[in-house]
Amino acid sequence: MSLLFARQAMKKGKVVALSLHTRQTTTTKLLRCSSLLVRQSSSSATAALETSDNHLKQHIILPNPGVSAFRKSAQMLPSTIAEQFAILKACIMSGEMVRAERVMFELYRTRPDEMKLFVDINIYNSFLNGFIEVPLKPLMTKQCLAWFDNMRTYGLHADHDTYAVILKGFLRTRGYHTARAILTEMTNKEGIAIEDMLKSKYLEKKDIVLFREMIDANRDTPDIDVVKLLRNLENATDELLGKRVETIMPTTATATKSSTSTLTLEAAMKQREIENIPEVRSTKSVGVHFLQEQLAALRDPHAVAKMDPYELQLGLEQQGYEMALQQLLHTKEQSIERGDTLNAMNLIPLKRIMWNWHEQMVPLVKEEIERCEAATLRESERRAYGPFLKLLSPETLSIVTILELLRLHNTSGIGDGMKTARAVINVGKAVEMEYNAVQIKKRSTSNSKSISENTHALFASGRLFNLAVRKAQSELERERLTGANEKSLDTNEWNPIWPNTIRAKVGSVLTSLLLEAARIPVPSRNPETGEKIIEQIPAFFHTYQYVHGKRLGIIKFSDQLTEILSREPVRDTLHPRLLPMLVHPRPWLSYNSGGYLSTKSLCMRVKDSAEQLVYLQKASESDHLSKVLAGLDVLGTTRWRVNKDVFKVILDVWNSGEALGDIPPAISGGTPLPPKPENYDTDPKVKFNWVTEVKKIQTTDRNNHSLRCDVNYKVETARAFLNLPMYFPHNMDFRGRAYPMPPTLNHLGNDLCRGLLTFDDAKPLGVRGWKWLKIQLANLYGYDKHSFTEREAFTMENMKNILDSVDKPLEGSRWWLKADSPWQCLAACYEIAAAYRSGQPEEFKSRLPIHQDGTCNGLQHYAALGGDLAGARAVNLSAGDRPADVYTGVADMVNEQINKAAAEGDEFAKMLQGNISRKVVKQTVMTNVYGVTFVGARAQIESKLKDNPNIPRDKTYALSGYLAKAVFASLGEMFTGAHRIQDWLTDSARRIARSVPLETLEEAGVTSRQGQDASENAGKHSKGKPSKKKTTFSARTPQSNQMTSVIWTTPLGLPIVQPYRRAGKRQVATLLQTIYIEDPDASRPVNTMKQSSAFPPNFIHSLDATHMLMSAIACHRKGLAFASVHDSYWTHACDVDAMNEVIRDQFIELHSQPIMENLLSEFKERYQNYRIPHSLALNNEPVDKNDLNDEDDDDDEDEILGSPLFGDSTALEKELQREKNKNEKTSTLKALFGLSDATEEDENDLDDDFEDKAIKKPKKKIGAPSKYKHTWEPLTFAPLPPKGEFDINEVKKSPYFFH
């Protein structure tokens, strides 16, 4: 199954959509109603968000994906119909209605049941409107009327939009008599109001004027009924046209919003001292220039202050590739004006080369479109992608292709190139995104904008945090979006997502045209005459490469193009970036309605998991997500600003080219390469070593430049928002962890990003705030393992250094640069210096966010779940005089083990004695709880040991494995209850992942509801081969039918679906090569190992996210500013004590619930009537798991995601040996073929030119007696482990729980 088709699986209501007029009236009523509700519930703007009753709601339980009922229940759109729907829409938009009609007819003829399920009135109206918008009006109007007459046979009923389309067609052809008859039928028979019809999205102002012409043409009619009808039409037309004129003055609600927002923006601007800041020294990257063009609208702060921020935000969001095209055109014109005719390669900038490619490619695109229009029925490929090439201009298609291919340079572990499959699909997706952006611009109507503004006004005022108002507005939002699958943002316009097959075909043809057009000028000599010439060589070429033994199609960059890109890399995204917002984000009223104003977004980041998305949708429809979405909204309401003091220092460093903090040095020319050895051509080993060293240097140069470009993006964005407020809309991953959506600049970024950001609102410090500000600086400097009193003293003792850092940040002692987080430390220095020099620091108004960080938060949740007394003390769940340090505790325990082993003569232990510090084990302890593999833990420790000169380099690998086992053992000893819980979670997940619904077994004839195992007798009927059905589905080989994901519900009601399934590939032929993509129709079995090993860390992540969202809502209720970086919570200094109280209260509230008991209860409910394969030795001897390993565990060893948190030594030893064998094999391949590294994600989408042939294990001889009896047994779960004695209420007394 594919995410693509799941997104189109929205609930199909056959209810006629409300008219825009009705919606706006409802919205106005809601505004009045909400005011009353808020006044009744609270005098403050942010009313309390009532306690949710999610625990009383039923769990969302859908059929298993392996059951035929799942697709129907989830309304999954089959891939073939999805492709035809995409083609149908493209034909409609490009005017090819003859073909569109043929597609529609064939779908109704061959797939009537699916069409009845998936086609609704919005799809049909879009189809009818296509007839009216083509040039052949009379002929197409008749065809439109014929399809209109047949609607009822397809189970559809006309609505106001349908009649608007039909009437528009006849009015444009002056068919007034027919139009009048249709209008009479609409009002008398269907009961549709004329006012609703006139407000249809399919009518423009010029169409409404045609109704007046019809009225004028029928003024002399004697028919009283017609006169009455025309009078009503005239009144409605006059009112509507009049209102359109009046909309120059906004409606009351809109005016209130606009004035409020404008006042907010102007007030915020007045608070800032607007300065003229120097320009940022650019890296001359195309991507950076493109970003600068996007930010051009914000460069004049005085002009911005006078603009409506809502309109300005919409404008920023709707910028597209046209800007890049205009930029290239401008560069070309400037070059011509300068008379620049030099053609030497090293003097030609990349943009000029891109313009030449563009000029060569546009005619090729036009020729291809002409060939598509003339394509015969046999040319199926051209007929498939042809309509999509006509959706955008050839010029736009060209620039999209060029920018996307350049952006993909050096991705996926492919040196100087990219994977063909990824390239063509990304190009196709970029074309789709640009088309959608253009359509959004066209569809921006005043009515839809007014509705969005009204909702936005509710959110900005804080009223949506009242549950009654939120629920009412959510219902309105659902009504507004009821209808077609994948509707546009503000209307019911049908806009199907392009399947990956379509994206691949469109991207393939455009990529192949670019490969033909793109040339690089290279100085050369005529071999005959010796004359200097300029030779045009291909910039790209398509070839194949072997990666990990698999043949991989790739698009390589020529050496000359790579050399140019090394000076001007464009690795970072070039298409329009999602920037911070100038106004409050759109509230999350449903799972797919929130965030940016005009960009379609989901509240969850879902990738290739249809099941995940369907559960999210059902939860949203059942109103289970109210508190989760409210929590995301709280994070989005926090207003930020750029710290000008820090920005100026960063700008000085940047423009100087110095390497400082997170800023890499400016590169002027590449690093000199080592000379080629004399025996380079004769000694393969010497050659390999030299090539490896050269590649390392070149990679370092490229990485530094790429990092500098990344910093350039951040600095440019910060400069644009220097005098403006910022908001960060948030969404979440599948476990519920929240992330800001703007990727360039946000508080989840690195130290430089965080140093650049402060709260926009300032609050007086007070006595406690002054204390917390001083503690914050000590924490950022790295002095965070001491008591609060000692940290305060540290800051006061270093006041001289602090003032020097502020007065002379670059010329002085640079004390701040020695901090763990230098840029954040510098920001704290500026804040402390300003407060200190004010003479009354308690009255100083501070904007600096103060952090409260959990102590290894994952282990805190484990300790609370397991009731571990020792573990609770180690992670500060219980009170202490100073903060406990779990990392030091683990290091001490490891040292005890090592000392004991060394005394017994262990050589490894002797080498490690005295070399194990907190720093060595910290990363492993920190990441272990979140699912780091044993192999990963070993690698982490190895990197630390390599930095120790006392450890022999050739022993680091073996010693790191030895040490990783000791760390795991120490954790298991310290967190005994957590150990048992983690084992229970892993075991439960493995049982679930291996289970099969009883319904599936019954459909396959394997078993019956009475429990009789039908497979037992399958082979007794004959000595011949058993039936295929029985052979492929048995308890002995159940893997291909294990479709069950681990699914659970968080305490806030969010259903979480683990997405780990085996790959299911589908072959797609393109112009460049045959590629393999995920098959959306394939029911893919789960990856049992990943499901089980990933469940414990994912479950802890979900609790961590739940605690954060609960804290966010509670802080908002108290009027506190709130931001979070997962388990680090931020607020104003004066509010830290109040936030600390909230954090502890919410943690206690969360863990006072029977979390594990609720999980077990949900598992029993969700997986009742599931069966699990069971094997029993025929001689009643204990079953040897190693013997069964080949039979009932088909998970590839290389796919193991993680090891048990406190894993046993035998399992860890096996995993270490597997890694060693794999590394040896990989190193050999790299040495032989010079292969580059590829990530796990990259390996999963290798586009092979032939099917992978898995190495099969030897099969037993047919007829050989089996030692085991294989049956299906009911799925059961082990009892929950006993809980320890730790009292969760102790957290209230712990000053260092978060600190």
Coordinates of C-alpha atoms in Angstrom, one line a residue, residues 510-916:
L510 CA 11.8 15.7 -19.0
T511 CA 15.1 14.3 -17.6
S512 CA 15.9 12.7 -20.9
L513 CA 15.2 16.0 -22.7
L514 CA 17.6 17.7 -20.4
L515 CA 20.3 15.1 -20.9
E516 CA 20.0 15.8 -24.6
A517 CA 20.0 19.6 -24.2
A518 CA 22.5 20.2 -21.5
R519 CA 26.1 20.8 -22.7
I520 CA 29.2 22.2 -21.0
P521 CA 31.7 24.3 -23.0
V522 CA 35.2 22.9 -22.7
P523 CA 38.4 24.5 -24.1
S524 CA 40.0 22.0 -26.5
R525 CA 42.2 21.8 -29.6
N526 CA 41.5 20.7 -33.1
P527 CA 43.5 17.4 -33.4
E528 CA 44.3 18.1 -37.1
T529 CA 45.1 21.8 -37.0
G530 CA 46.0 22.3 -33.3
E531 CA 43.7 25.3 -33.3
K532 CA 42.0 26.3 -30.0
I533 CA 38.3 25.4 -30.1
I534 CA 35.4 25.3 -27.6
E535 CA 33.9 21.8 -27.5
Q536 CA 30.4 21.2 -26.2
I537 CA 30.3 18.0 -24.1
P538 CA 27.2 16.4 -22.4
A539 CA 26.7 17.8 -18.9
F540 CA 24.9 14.6 -17.7
F541 CA 24.9 11.0 -18.8
H542 CA 22.9 7.9 -17.9
T543 CA 24.8 4.7 -16.9
Y544 CA 24.8 1.8 -14.4
Q545 CA 26.7 1.0 -11.3
Y546 CA 26.9 -1.8 -8.8
V547 CA 26.1 -1.0 -5.2
H548 CA 26.2 -3.8 -2.6
G549 CA 26.0 -6.3 -5.4
K550 CA 22.9 -4.7 -7.0
R551 CA 22.8 -3.1 -10.5
L552 CA 21.8 0.4 -10.1
G553 CA 20.8 2.9 -12.8
I554 CA 22.3 6.3 -12.2
I555 CA 22.6 9.8 -13.8
K556 CA 26.2 11.0 -13.6
F557 CA 27.5 14.5 -13.8
S558 CA 30.4 15.2 -16.1
D559 CA 33.7 16.0 -14.5
Q560 CA 33.5 19.6 -15.8
L561 CA 30.1 20.1 -14.3
T562 CA 31.2 18.6 -11.0
E563 CA 34.2 21.0 -11.0
I564 CA 31.8 24.0 -11.5
L565 CA 29.5 22.7 -8.7
S566 CA 32.4 22.3 -6.4
R567 CA 32.8 26.1 -6.6
E568 CA 29.0 26.7 -6.5
P569 CA 27.2 23.8 -5.0
V570 CA 23.4 23.5 -5.2
R571 CA 22.9 20.5 -3.0
D572 CA 20.4 22.4 -0.8
T573 CA 16.8 22.6 -1.9
L574 CA 16.3 25.1 -4.7
H575 CA 12.5 25.1 -4.9
P576 CA 10.6 27.6 -2.7
R577 CA 11.3 27.1 0.9
L578 CA 8.9 27.0 3.8
L579 CA 9.8 30.1 5.7
P580 CA 8.8 31.2 9.2
M581 CA 5.3 32.8 9.2
L582 CA 4.4 36.5 9.8
V583 CA 1.0 35.6 11.3
H584 CA -0.4 32.9 13.5
P585 CA -0.3 29.5 11.7
R586 CA -3.6 28.1 10.5
P587 CA -5.0 26.1 13.4
W588 CA -5.1 22.3 13.2
L589 CA -8.9 21.7 13.1
S590 CA -8.5 18.3 11.5
Y591 CA -5.6 16.0 10.5
N592 CA -5.2 17.7 7.1
S593 CA -6.2 21.3 7.8
G594 CA -3.6 23.5 9.5
G595 CA -0.1 25.0 9.4
Y596 CA 0.6 27.3 6.5
L597 CA -2.2 29.4 5.1
S598 CA -2.2 28.1 1.5
T599 CA 0.0 25.0 1.6
K600 CA -1.7 21.6 2.0
S601 CA -0.3 19.9 5.0
L602 CA -0.9 16.9 7.3
C603 CA -0.5 17.1 11.0
M604 CA 1.7 14.0 10.8
R605 CA 4.8 13.3 8.7
V606 CA 3.8 10.0 7.0
K607 CA 5.9 8.2 4.6
D608 CA 4.8 5.1 2.7
S609 CA 2.3 3.9 5.3
A610 CA -1.3 3.9 4.1
E611 CA -2.4 2.2 7.3
Q612 CA -0.9 5.0 9.4
L613 CA -2.7 7.7 7.4
V614 CA -6.1 5.9 7.5
Y615 CA -5.9 5.5 11.3
L616 CA -5.0 9.2 11.6
Q617 CA -8.0 10.2 9.4
K618 CA -10.4 8.0 11.3
A619 CA -9.2 9.4 14.7
S620 CA -9.7 12.9 13.4
E621 CA -13.2 12.1 12.2
S622 CA -14.0 10.6 15.6
D623 CA -12.7 13.7 17.4
H624 CA -9.9 11.8 19.1
L625 CA -7.2 14.3 18.2
S626 CA -8.5 17.4 19.9
K627 CA -5.9 17.7 22.6
V628 CA -3.0 16.6 20.3
L629 CA -3.9 19.2 17.7
A630 CA -4.5 21.8 20.4
G631 CA -0.9 21.0 21.7
L632 CA 0.5 21.6 18.2
D633 CA -1.4 24.9 18.0
V634 CA 0.1 26.0 21.3
L635 CA 3.6 25.5 19.9
G636 CA 2.6 27.5 16.9
T637 CA 1.3 30.5 18.9
T638 CA 4.7 31.3 20.3
R639 CA 6.0 34.4 18.7
W640 CA 9.7 34.7 18.0
R641 CA 12.2 37.4 16.9
V642 CA 15.8 37.5 15.8
N643 CA 18.4 38.4 18.4
K644 CA 20.0 41.4 16.8
D645 CA 23.1 41.4 19.0
V646 CA 24.0 37.9 18.2
F647 CA 23.1 38.4 14.5
K648 CA 25.6 41.2 14.2
V649 CA 28.4 39.1 15.5
I650 CA 27.4 36.2 13.2
L651 CA 27.3 38.6 10.3
D652 CA 30.8 39.9 11.1
V653 CA 32.2 36.4 11.4
W654 CA 30.4 35.3 8.2
N655 CA 31.6 38.2 6.1
S656 CA 35.2 37.8 7.4
G657 CA 35.3 34.2 6.2
E658 CA 36.7 33.0 9.5
A659 CA 35.8 29.5 10.8
L660 CA 34.1 30.1 14.2
G661 CA 31.5 28.2 16.1
D662 CA 29.2 26.4 13.7
I663 CA 30.4 28.6 10.8
P664 CA 32.8 26.8 8.4
P665 CA 35.6 28.8 6.7
A666 CA 35.1 30.6 3.4
I667 CA 36.7 28.5 0.6
S668 CA 38.9 30.3 -1.9
G669 CA 40.1 27.5 -4.2
G670 CA 40.2 23.9 -3.2
T671 CA 42.6 22.3 -0.7
P672 CA 45.9 21.3 -2.5
L673 CA 45.9 17.6 -3.4
P674 CA 48.8 15.4 -2.6
P675 CA 51.2 14.6 -5.5
K676 CA 50.6 11.4 -7.4
P677 CA 53.0 8.6 -6.3
E678 CA 55.6 7.5 -8.8
N679 CA 54.3 3.9 -8.7
Y680 CA 50.7 5.0 -9.1
D681 CA 50.2 3.1 -12.4
T682 CA 52.0 -0.1 -11.3
D683 CA 50.9 -0.7 -7.7
P684 CA 47.1 -1.1 -7.3
K685 CA 47.3 -0.6 -3.5
V686 CA 49.2 2.6 -3.8
K687 CA 46.7 3.8 -6.4
F688 CA 43.8 2.9 -4.2
N689 CA 45.2 4.7 -1.2
W690 CA 46.0 7.9 -3.2
V691 CA 42.5 7.9 -4.8
T692 CA 41.0 7.4 -1.3
E693 CA 42.9 10.3 0.1
V694 CA 42.1 12.6 -2.8
K695 CA 38.4 11.8 -2.5
K696 CA 38.5 12.5 1.2
I697 CA 40.0 15.9 0.7
Q698 CA 37.5 16.7 -2.1
T699 CA 34.6 15.5 0.0
T700 CA 35.7 17.6 2.9
D701 CA 35.9 20.7 0.7
R702 CA 32.4 20.0 -0.7
N703 CA 31.0 19.4 2.7
N704 CA 32.5 22.6 4.1
H705 CA 31.0 24.6 1.2
S706 CA 27.7 22.8 1.6
L707 CA 27.7 23.6 5.3
R708 CA 28.6 27.2 4.5
C709 CA 25.6 27.4 2.1
D710 CA 23.4 26.0 4.9
V711 CA 24.6 28.7 7.3
N712 CA 24.1 31.2 4.5
Y713 CA 20.4 30.2 4.3
K714 CA 20.0 30.7 8.0
V715 CA 21.7 34.1 8.0
E716 CA 19.7 35.3 5.0
T717 CA 16.5 34.2 6.6
A718 CA 17.4 35.8 9.9
R719 CA 18.3 39.1 8.2
A720 CA 14.9 39.1 6.3
F721 CA 13.0 38.7 9.6
L722 CA 15.3 41.0 11.6
N723 CA 12.6 43.6 12.3
L724 CA 9.6 41.2 12.0
P725 CA 7.8 38.8 14.3
M726 CA 8.0 35.1 13.4
Y727 CA 5.8 32.0 14.1
F728 CA 6.7 28.4 13.5
P729 CA 3.9 26.1 12.5
H730 CA 4.4 22.6 13.9
N731 CA 3.5 19.0 12.9
M732 CA 4.6 15.7 14.3
D733 CA 6.1 12.4 13.4
F734 CA 4.2 9.1 13.6
R735 CA 5.1 8.8 17.3
G736 CA 3.6 12.2 18.1
R737 CA 6.9 14.1 18.5
A738 CA 6.5 17.7 17.4
Y739 CA 8.7 19.5 14.9
P740 CA 8.7 23.0 13.4
M741 CA 7.7 22.9 9.7
P742 CA 10.1 25.7 8.5
P743 CA 13.4 23.9 7.8
T744 CA 15.7 26.9 7.3
L745 CA 15.6 28.6 10.7
N746 CA 13.9 27.2 13.8
H747 CA 14.6 26.5 17.5
L748 CA 15.2 22.8 16.8
G749 CA 18.2 23.8 14.7
N750 CA 21.8 23.8 15.8
D751 CA 23.5 26.1 18.3
L752 CA 23.7 29.0 15.8
C753 CA 19.9 28.8 15.1
R754 CA 19.1 28.8 18.8
G755 CA 21.4 31.6 19.5
L756 CA 19.7 33.7 16.9
L757 CA 16.2 33.3 18.3
T758 CA 14.5 34.9 21.3
F759 CA 10.9 35.3 22.3
D760 CA 9.2 38.3 20.8
D761 CA 7.5 39.2 24.1
A762 CA 9.6 40.6 27.0
K763 CA 8.8 40.0 30.6
P764 CA 10.4 41.5 33.8
L765 CA 12.8 39.1 35.4
G766 CA 11.9 39.4 39.0
V767 CA 14.1 37.9 41.7
R768 CA 13.5 34.3 40.6
G769 CA 13.9 35.1 36.9
W770 CA 17.3 36.8 37.6
K771 CA 18.4 33.6 39.3
W772 CA 17.2 31.4 36.4
L773 CA 19.0 33.6 33.9
K774 CA 22.3 33.1 35.7
I775 CA 21.7 29.4 35.9
Q776 CA 20.9 29.3 32.1
L777 CA 24.3 30.7 31.3
A778 CA 26.1 28.2 33.5
N779 CA 24.1 25.4 31.8
L780 CA 25.0 26.6 28.3
Y781 CA 28.7 26.9 29.3
G782 CA 28.7 23.3 30.4
Y783 CA 28.7 23.9 34.1
D784 CA 25.4 22.0 34.6
K785 CA 26.4 19.1 36.9
H786 CA 26.5 21.3 40.0
S787 CA 23.8 22.6 42.3
F788 CA 21.8 25.7 41.4
T789 CA 23.6 27.8 44.0
E790 CA 27.0 26.8 42.5
R791 CA 25.8 27.6 39.0
E792 CA 24.6 31.1 40.1
A793 CA 28.0 31.6 41.7
F794 CA 29.7 30.5 38.5
T795 CA 28.0 33.2 36.5
M796 CA 28.7 36.0 39.0
E797 CA 32.3 34.9 39.2
N798 CA 32.6 35.2 35.5
M799 CA 30.9 38.6 35.2
K800 CA 34.1 40.1 33.9
N801 CA 34.3 37.5 31.1
I802 CA 30.6 38.0 30.3
L803 CA 31.0 41.8 29.9
D804 CA 34.1 41.3 27.8
S805 CA 32.2 38.9 25.6
V806 CA 29.5 41.5 25.1
D807 CA 31.7 44.5 24.6
K808 CA 34.4 42.8 22.4
P809 CA 32.9 39.5 21.2
L810 CA 35.5 39.0 18.5
E811 CA 38.4 41.2 19.7
G812 CA 38.4 40.3 23.4
S813 CA 39.2 37.0 25.1
R814 CA 36.4 35.1 23.4
W815 CA 35.5 33.4 26.6
W816 CA 32.0 32.6 25.2
L817 CA 33.6 30.5 22.5
K818 CA 34.8 27.9 25.0
A819 CA 31.2 27.1 26.0
D820 CA 29.5 23.9 25.1
S821 CA 26.9 26.0 23.2
P822 CA 28.9 29.1 22.2
W823 CA 26.2 31.1 20.3
Q824 CA 23.5 30.5 22.9
C825 CA 26.1 31.3 25.5
L826 CA 26.8 34.6 23.7
A827 CA 23.0 35.4 23.7
A828 CA 22.8 34.7 27.4
C829 CA 25.9 37.0 27.9
Y830 CA 24.1 39.9 26.2
E831 CA 21.0 39.3 28.3
I832 CA 22.9 39.1 31.6
A833 CA 25.1 42.1 30.8
A834 CA 22.0 44.2 29.9
A835 CA 20.2 43.2 33.1
Y836 CA 23.4 43.7 35.2
R837 CA 24.2 47.1 33.8
S838 CA 20.6 48.3 34.2
G839 CA 21.3 48.6 38.0
Q840 CA 18.0 46.8 38.8
P841 CA 18.2 43.4 37.1
E842 CA 14.9 42.2 38.7
E843 CA 13.1 44.9 36.7
F844 CA 14.9 44.1 33.4
K845 CA 12.5 42.9 30.7
S846 CA 14.0 39.7 29.3
R847 CA 13.2 37.8 26.1
L848 CA 15.7 35.0 26.4
P849 CA 14.2 31.5 26.5
I850 CA 15.3 29.6 29.6
H851 CA 15.7 25.8 29.1
Q852 CA 14.6 23.1 31.5
D853 CA 16.0 19.8 30.3
G854 CA 15.0 16.3 31.3
T855 CA 17.7 13.9 32.6
C856 CA 17.9 11.3 29.9
N857 CA 14.1 11.6 29.5
G858 CA 13.6 8.2 28.0
L859 CA 15.1 6.5 31.1
Q860 CA 12.9 8.8 33.3
H861 CA 9.8 7.3 31.6
Y862 CA 11.2 3.7 31.9
A863 CA 12.0 4.3 35.6
A864 CA 8.5 5.6 36.2
L865 CA 6.9 2.7 34.4
G866 CA 9.0 0.1 36.2
G867 CA 9.0 1.8 39.6
D868 CA 12.8 1.5 39.9
L869 CA 14.1 3.1 43.0
A870 CA 17.7 3.1 42.0
G871 CA 16.9 4.1 38.4
A872 CA 14.6 6.9 39.7
R873 CA 17.5 8.3 41.7
A874 CA 19.8 8.1 38.8
V875 CA 17.6 10.2 36.5
N876 CA 16.4 12.7 39.2
L877 CA 12.9 11.4 39.7
S878 CA 13.5 11.6 43.4
A879 CA 15.0 14.5 45.3
G880 CA 18.7 15.1 45.9
D881 CA 21.0 17.8 47.1
R882 CA 22.6 18.1 43.7
P883 CA 21.6 16.7 40.3
A884 CA 22.3 13.0 39.8
D885 CA 24.1 12.1 36.7
V886 CA 23.1 8.8 35.1
Y887 CA 26.1 8.9 32.7
T888 CA 28.6 9.1 35.6
G889 CA 26.7 6.4 37.4
V890 CA 26.9 4.0 34.4
A891 CA 30.6 4.9 33.9
D892 CA 31.3 4.0 37.6
M893 CA 29.6 0.7 37.3
V894 CA 31.4 -0.1 34.1
N895 CA 34.8 0.7 35.8
E896 CA 33.9 -1.6 38.6
Q897 CA 33.3 -4.4 36.1
I898 CA 36.6 -3.6 34.3
N899 CA 38.6 -3.5 37.5
K900 CA 37.2 -6.8 38.6
A901 CA 37.9 -8.4 35.1
A902 CA 41.4 -6.9 35.1
A903 CA 42.2 -8.4 38.5
E904 CA 41.2 -11.8 36.9
G905 CA 43.7 -11.3 34.1
D906 CA 41.4 -10.1 31.3
E907 CA 43.7 -8.4 28.7
F908 CA 40.9 -6.1 27.3
A909 CA 40.0 -5.0 30.8
K910 CA 43.6 -4.1 31.5
M911 CA 43.8 -1.9 28.4
L912 CA 40.6 -0.1 29.4
Q913 CA 41.5 0.5 33.1
G914 CA 41.6 4.2 33.8
N915 CA 40.3 5.2 30.4
I916 CA 36.5 5.0 30.9

